[in-house]
C-alpha cells in the first residue's frame, strides 16, 4: 500500500441556502479492514473490458461522535458511465444494502468506493447520492474510498469526505469539494497469518504458495518471535553502549509490552508444557482406541451378516439331500423283495 499522507483539514462554511441540511465536515479517521480491500480488488478483476472503473457500497461501523469510521465490508453496484451521463442501479443498491444489514445488523452504510483515483463530476453526483438524507449517510459525511488498480503499479488507496461548493441546489447536485482524510489499514491477529501467507506468493512466478501444516506454522511463528526478540535485544544493547540515540517513546512502548508478560518461573512453564503434552498423548491414545474399536465392530458385524447369508443358502440343499436318500432306501427295498421272490 502507498504511504499515508499528512492532511490539513479546513472546515469550509456551508451555503446559506442549505444551512443545517448538510452533514458534518469534521475530520475523520478511517480504518479499513483487509477483507474490504480484497472485495474491491476482486470486483476490479471481474469488470468488463470497456469499464475504466467500478463502484460499490462500503459498510462498517461508526463511532458515537462520527469522527471515526471502520470499513468492514463492501459489495459491488452495477453502473454505466458515458461521456455526458452516469447510470447507477439504485434499486439493486438498496436491495443489497437491506440484505447485508439483515445479515450484519451492527453495520451501517458509511460510503462508497471506486477503483480509480480520478475525481470528476460523476464522482460528485454519486457522492451526493450516498450522502443524501433517507437512503444515505446523513447527517454523517459519506466516505469515498479510491483504490487504484493499474497493472504494474502499487495499489494506492485514498479516502475523502465531501463539502458542497455550489450556492444553488442545481450547482450543489454536481459540484462537490472532496476533502482528503487520513486512513489506516488495520488487521488483527486472526488475519495476520492469512495475509503473511498471501504475501509470500508475490515472489513466486506462478503466484501460488502451498499451505503448510500446523507444526510448520508453529515453527515459523516461533522463528519470527525469536527474530523480533533478537532485533529488540540488539537495539537495547546499542543504546546502552551509546551507539544509537535513545528513544523515549520506544522505550516506553517496550516497557508496556514487557509489563504484559506474566512473571512465571521457567520450571513452572516446563512442567505445564509437559503436562499438556501428556494430556495430548492421552487424548490421541483414546482416539486411536475408539477408532480401532469401531473398526473391529464393523468387521464383526460384516462377518455375522456373511455367516447368516451362508446358512440361509445351505438349508434348501440339505432338504433335497434328505429326499434323495429316502429314494435310495425305497429302491433298496424293491430290490430286496425281488431277491426273496427268486429264492422262493
Coordinates of C-alpha atoms in Angstrom, one line a residue:
X1 CA 0.0 0.0 0.0
X2 CA 1.1 3.6 -0.5
X3 CA 2.4 5.6 2.3
X4 CA 0.0 7.7 4.2
X5 CA -0.1 11.4 3.5
X6 CA -0.4 14.3 6.0
X7 CA -3.5 16.4 5.6
X8 CA -4.5 19.8 6.8
X9 CA -8.3 20.0 7.3
X10 CA -10.0 23.3 6.7
X11 CA -13.7 23.5 7.5
X12 CA -15.4 25.4 4.8
X13 CA -18.6 27.4 5.7
X14 CA -21.8 26.0 4.2
X15 CA -24.0 27.9 1.9
X16 CA -26.9 29.8 3.5
X17 CA -29.5 28.2 1.3
X18 CA -29.0 24.8 2.7
X19 CA -27.5 25.6 6.1
X20 CA -28.4 23.0 8.6
X21 CA -29.3 20.4 6.0
X22 CA -25.7 19.3 5.2
X23 CA -23.7 16.7 7.0
X24 CA -20.8 17.5 9.3
X25 CA -17.5 18.1 7.5
X26 CA -15.4 17.4 10.6
X27 CA -12.2 15.5 10.0
X28 CA -12.5 11.7 10.1
X29 CA -10.1 8.8 10.9
X30 CA -10.9 5.9 8.6
X31 CA -9.9 2.4 9.5
X32 CA -10.1 -0.1 6.6
X33 CA -10.2 -3.9 7.1
X34 CA -8.3 -6.1 4.6
X35 CA -11.4 -8.1 3.6
X36 CA -13.0 -4.9 2.2
X37 CA -9.8 -4.2 0.1
X38 CA -9.9 -7.8 -1.2
X39 CA -13.6 -7.4 -2.2
X40 CA -12.8 -4.2 -4.1
X41 CA -9.8 -5.8 -5.9
X42 CA -11.9 -8.9 -6.8
X43 CA -14.6 -6.6 -8.2
X44 CA -12.0 -4.8 -10.3
X45 CA -10.6 -8.0 -11.7
X46 CA -14.2 -9.1 -12.8
X47 CA -15.1 -5.8 -14.5
X48 CA -15.9 -5.6 -18.2
X49 CA -13.2 -4.7 -20.7
X50 CA -14.9 -1.4 -21.6
X51 CA -15.1 -0.2 -18.0
X52 CA -12.4 2.2 -16.7
X53 CA -13.6 1.8 -13.1
X54 CA -16.2 0.1 -11.0
X55 CA -18.0 1.3 -7.9
X56 CA -19.6 -0.2 -4.9
X57 CA -21.0 0.4 -1.4
X58 CA -19.0 0.5 1.8
X59 CA -20.3 -0.9 5.1
X60 CA -18.9 -0.7 8.6
X61 CA -19.3 0.8 12.0
X62 CA -19.1 4.4 13.1
X63 CA -18.2 5.9 16.5
X64 CA -20.8 7.7 18.5
X65 CA -19.5 11.1 17.6
X66 CA -19.0 10.1 14.0
X67 CA -15.3 11.1 13.9
X68 CA -14.0 7.5 13.3
X69 CA -15.3 5.1 10.7
X70 CA -14.3 1.4 10.3
X71 CA -14.9 -0.1 6.9
X72 CA -15.5 -3.8 7.3
X73 CA -17.3 -4.9 4.2
X74 CA -18.1 -3.9 0.6
X75 CA -20.3 -5.0 -2.3
X76 CA -20.4 -4.1 -6.0
X77 CA -23.0 -1.9 -7.5
X78 CA -23.6 -2.0 -11.3
X79 CA -23.2 1.3 -13.1
X80 CA -22.5 2.7 -16.6
X81 CA -20.5 5.8 -17.4
X82 CA -20.8 7.6 -20.7
X83 CA -19.3 10.9 -21.8
X84 CA -22.2 13.0 -20.5
X85 CA -24.1 10.9 -18.1
X86 CA -23.8 8.1 -15.5
X87 CA -26.3 5.4 -14.6
X88 CA -26.3 3.6 -11.3
X89 CA -28.5 0.7 -10.3
X90 CA -30.2 2.4 -7.3
X91 CA -32.7 -0.4 -6.7
X92 CA -30.0 -3.0 -6.8
X93 CA -28.0 -1.0 -4.3
X94 CA -31.0 -0.6 -1.9
X95 CA -31.8 -4.3 -2.1
X96 CA -28.3 -5.5 -1.5
X97 CA -27.9 -3.0 1.3
X98 CA -31.0 -4.3 3.0
X99 CA -29.8 -7.9 2.8
X100 CA -26.4 -7.0 4.1
X101 CA -27.9 -5.1 7.1
X102 CA -30.1 -8.0 7.9
X103 CA -27.1 -10.4 7.9
X104 CA -24.9 -7.9 9.9
X105 CA -27.3 -5.7 11.9
X106 CA -24.3 -3.9 13.6
X107 CA -23.0 -2.5 10.4
X108 CA -24.3 0.7 8.7
X109 CA -23.8 2.4 5.4
X110 CA -20.6 4.5 5.5
X111 CA -19.9 5.4 1.9
X112 CA -18.8 4.1 -1.5
X113 CA -15.7 3.1 -3.4
X114 CA -14.3 3.5 -6.9
X115 CA -11.3 1.7 -8.5
X116 CA -9.8 4.9 -9.9
X117 CA -8.0 7.8 -8.3
X118 CA -9.8 10.3 -10.6
X119 CA -12.4 12.6 -9.1
X120 CA -14.8 14.1 -11.7
X121 CA -18.4 15.4 -12.0
X122 CA -19.8 11.8 -11.9
X123 CA -17.9 11.3 -8.6
X124 CA -19.7 14.3 -7.2
X125 CA -23.1 13.0 -8.3
X126 CA -22.5 9.6 -6.7
X127 CA -21.1 11.2 -3.6
X128 CA -24.2 13.4 -3.2
X129 CA -26.4 10.3 -3.6
X130 CA -24.6 8.4 -0.8
X131 CA -24.5 11.4 1.5
X132 CA -28.2 12.3 1.0
X133 CA -31.0 12.0 3.5
X134 CA -33.1 8.9 3.8
X135 CA -31.1 6.3 2.0
X136 CA -27.7 7.9 2.5
X137 CA -25.4 8.5 5.5
X138 CA -26.8 11.9 6.5
X139 CA -26.2 13.5 9.0
X140 CA -22.7 11.9 8.8
X141 CA -20.5 12.5 5.8
X142 CA -20.2 9.7 3.3
X143 CA -16.7 8.3 3.0
X144 CA -15.3 8.0 -0.6
X145 CA -12.6 5.3 -0.9
X146 CA -10.5 5.3 -4.1
X147 CA -8.3 2.3 -4.9
X148 CA -6.0 2.4 -7.9
X149 CA -5.8 -0.9 -9.7
X150 CA -3.5 -0.1 -12.6
X151 CA -1.5 -3.1 -13.7
X152 CA 2.2 -3.0 -12.9
X153 CA 1.8 -0.3 -10.2
X154 CA 1.4 -0.4 -6.5
X155 CA -2.0 -0.3 -5.0
X156 CA -2.8 3.2 -3.7
X157 CA -5.8 4.0 -1.6
X158 CA -7.2 7.4 -0.6
X159 CA -10.2 8.4 1.5
X160 CA -12.3 11.5 1.2
X161 CA -15.3 13.2 2.6
X162 CA -17.2 16.0 0.8
X163 CA -18.4 19.5 1.3
X164 CA -20.8 21.4 -1.0
X165 CA -19.4 24.0 -3.3
X166 CA -22.3 25.5 -5.3
X167 CA -24.6 28.2 -4.0
X168 CA -27.8 26.9 -5.6
X169 CA -29.4 23.5 -5.4
X170 CA -28.6 22.8 -9.1
X171 CA -25.0 23.6 -8.7
X172 CA -24.6 21.6 -5.4
X173 CA -26.0 18.5 -7.2
X174 CA -23.0 18.1 -9.4
X175 CA -20.4 20.2 -7.6
X176 CA -18.6 18.8 -4.5
X177 CA -15.4 19.6 -2.7
X178 CA -13.6 16.3 -1.8
X179 CA -11.6 16.7 1.4
X180 CA -8.9 14.1 2.0
X181 CA -8.9 12.4 5.4
X182 CA -6.3 10.0 6.9
X183 CA -6.8 6.3 6.8
X184 CA -5.3 3.2 8.3
X185 CA -5.4 -0.4 7.1
X186 CA -5.8 -2.4 10.3
X187 CA -5.9 -6.1 10.8
X188 CA -6.0 -8.4 13.8
X189 CA -4.1 -11.5 14.8
X190 CA -6.6 -13.7 13.1
X191 CA -6.0 -12.1 9.7
X192 CA -2.2 -11.8 10.1
X193 CA -1.4 -15.4 9.3
X194 CA -3.5 -15.3 6.2
X195 CA -2.0 -12.0 5.0
X196 CA 1.5 -13.3 5.5
X197 CA 0.7 -16.4 3.5
X198 CA -0.7 -14.4 0.7
X199 CA 2.2 -12.0 0.7
X200 CA 4.6 -15.0 0.4
X201 CA 3.2 -15.7 -3.1
X202 CA 4.3 -12.4 -4.6
X203 CA 7.9 -13.5 -5.1
X204 CA 6.9 -16.7 -6.9
X205 CA 6.4 -16.9 -10.7
X206 CA 3.2 -19.0 -10.5
X207 CA 1.8 -16.7 -7.8
X208 CA 0.9 -19.7 -5.6
X209 CA 2.2 -20.9 -2.3
X210 CA 1.4 -24.2 -0.6
X211 CA -0.3 -24.2 2.8
X212 CA 1.9 -25.7 5.4
X213 CA 0.9 -27.9 8.3
X214 CA 0.2 -26.7 11.9
X215 CA 3.6 -27.8 13.0
X216 CA 5.2 -25.8 10.2
X217 CA 3.1 -22.7 11.1
X218 CA 4.1 -23.0 14.7
X219 CA 7.7 -23.3 13.8
X220 CA 7.6 -20.3 11.5
X221 CA 5.8 -18.3 14.3
X222 CA 8.4 -19.2 16.8
X223 CA 11.2 -18.3 14.5
X224 CA 9.6 -14.9 13.9
X225 CA 9.3 -14.3 17.6
X226 CA 12.9 -15.2 18.2
X227 CA 13.9 -12.8 15.3
X228 CA 12.0 -10.0 16.8
X229 CA 13.4 -10.6 20.3
X230 CA 16.9 -10.6 18.8
X231 CA 16.3 -7.4 17.0
X232 CA 15.0 -5.7 20.2
X233 CA 17.9 -7.0 22.2
X234 CA 20.4 -5.6 19.6
X235 CA 18.7 -2.2 19.8
X236 CA 18.7 -2.1 23.6
X237 CA 22.4 -3.1 23.7
X238 CA 23.3 -0.5 21.1
X239 CA 21.5 2.2 23.1
X240 CA 23.2 1.1 26.3
X241 CA 26.6 1.2 24.6
X242 CA 25.7 4.7 23.3
X243 CA 26.0 3.6 19.7
X244 CA 22.5 4.7 18.9
X245 CA 20.4 7.6 20.2
X246 CA 17.7 6.6 22.7
X247 CA 14.0 7.0 22.0
X248 CA 11.7 7.7 24.9
X249 CA 8.6 6.7 23.1
X250 CA 10.1 3.3 22.0
X251 CA 11.4 2.7 25.5
X252 CA 8.0 3.3 27.0
X253 CA 6.4 1.0 24.4
X254 CA 8.9 -1.8 25.3
X255 CA 8.2 -1.3 29.0
X256 CA 4.5 -1.6 28.4
X257 CA 4.9 -4.7 26.3
X258 CA 7.2 -6.4 28.8
X259 CA 4.8 -5.5 31.7
X260 CA 2.0 -7.5 30.0
X261 CA 4.2 -10.6 30.0
X262 CA 3.4 -12.8 33.1
X263 CA 6.1 -13.4 35.6
X264 CA 6.3 -17.2 35.6
X265 CA 9.2 -19.4 36.8
X266 CA 10.8 -21.4 33.9
X267 CA 10.4 -24.6 35.8
X268 CA 6.6 -24.0 36.1
X269 CA 6.5 -23.3 32.3
X270 CA 8.3 -26.6 31.6
X271 CA 6.1 -28.5 34.0
X272 CA 2.9 -27.1 32.5
X273 CA 4.2 -27.8 29.0
X274 CA 5.0 -31.5 29.9
X275 CA 1.6 -31.9 31.5
X276 CA 0.0 -30.5 28.3
X277 CA 2.0 -32.9 26.2
X278 CA 0.8 -35.8 28.3
X279 CA -2.8 -34.7 28.0
X280 CA -2.4 -34.5 24.3
X281 CA -0.9 -38.0 24.2
X282 CA -3.7 -39.4 26.3
X283 CA -6.3 -37.9 24.0
X284 CA -4.5 -39.2 21.0
X285 CA -4.4 -42.7 22.6
X286 CA -8.1 -42.7 23.4
X287 CA -8.9 -41.5 19.9
X288 CA -6.9 -44.4 18.3
X289 CA -8.5 -46.9 20.7
X290 CA -12.0 -45.7 19.8
X291 CA -11.1 -45.8 16.1
X292 CA -9.8 -49.4 16.5
X293 CA -13.0 -50.4 18.4
X294 CA -15.2 -49.0 15.7
X295 CA -13.3 -50.8 13.0
X296 CA -13.4 -54.1 14.9
X297 CA -17.2 -53.7 15.5
X298 CA -17.7 -53.1 11.8
X299 CA -15.7 -56.2 10.9
X300 CA -17.7 -58.4 13.4
X301 CA -21.0 -57.1 12.0
X302 CA -19.9 -57.8 8.5
X303 CA -18.8 -61.3 9.4
X304 CA -22.1 -62.0 11.1
X305 CA -24.0 -60.9 8.0
X306 CA -21.9 -63.2 5.8
X307 CA -22.4 -66.2 8.2
X308 CA -26.2 -65.7 8.3
X309 CA -26.3 -65.4 4.5
X310 CA -24.4 -68.7 4.1
X311 CA -26.8 -70.5 6.5
X312 CA -29.8 -69.5 4.6
X313 CA -28.3 -70.6 1.3
X314 CA -27.4 -74.1 2.6
X315 CA -30.8 -75.1 4.0
X316 CA -32.6 -75.9 0.7
X317 CA -29.7 -78.1 -0.3
X318 CA -30.0 -80.2 2.9
X319 CA -33.7 -80.9 2.3
X320 CA -33.0 -82.0 -1.2
X321 CA -30.3 -84.4 0.0
X322 CA -32.7 -86.0 2.5
X323 CA -35.3 -86.7 -0.2
X324 CA -32.7 -88.3 -2.4
X325 CA -31.6 -90.5 0.5
X326 CA -35.1 -91.6 1.0
X327 CA -35.5 -92.5 -2.6
X328 CA -32.5 -94.8 -2.3
X329 CA -33.9 -96.7 0.6
X330 CA -37.1 -97.3 -1.3
X331 CA -35.2 -98.7 -4.2
X332 CA -33.2 -101.0 -1.9
X333 CA -36.4 -102.4 -0.5
X334 CA -37.6 -103.1 -4.0
X335 CA -34.5 -105.0 -5.0
X336 CA -34.6 -107.0 -1.8
X337 CA -38.2 -108.1 -2.5
X338 CA -37.2 -109.4 -5.9
X339 CA -34.4 -111.5 -4.4
X340 CA -36.7 -113.0 -1.9
X341 CA -39.2 -114.0 -4.5
X342 CA -36.5 -115.6 -6.6
X343 CA -35.4 -117.7 -3.7
X344 CA -38.8 -119.0 -3.1

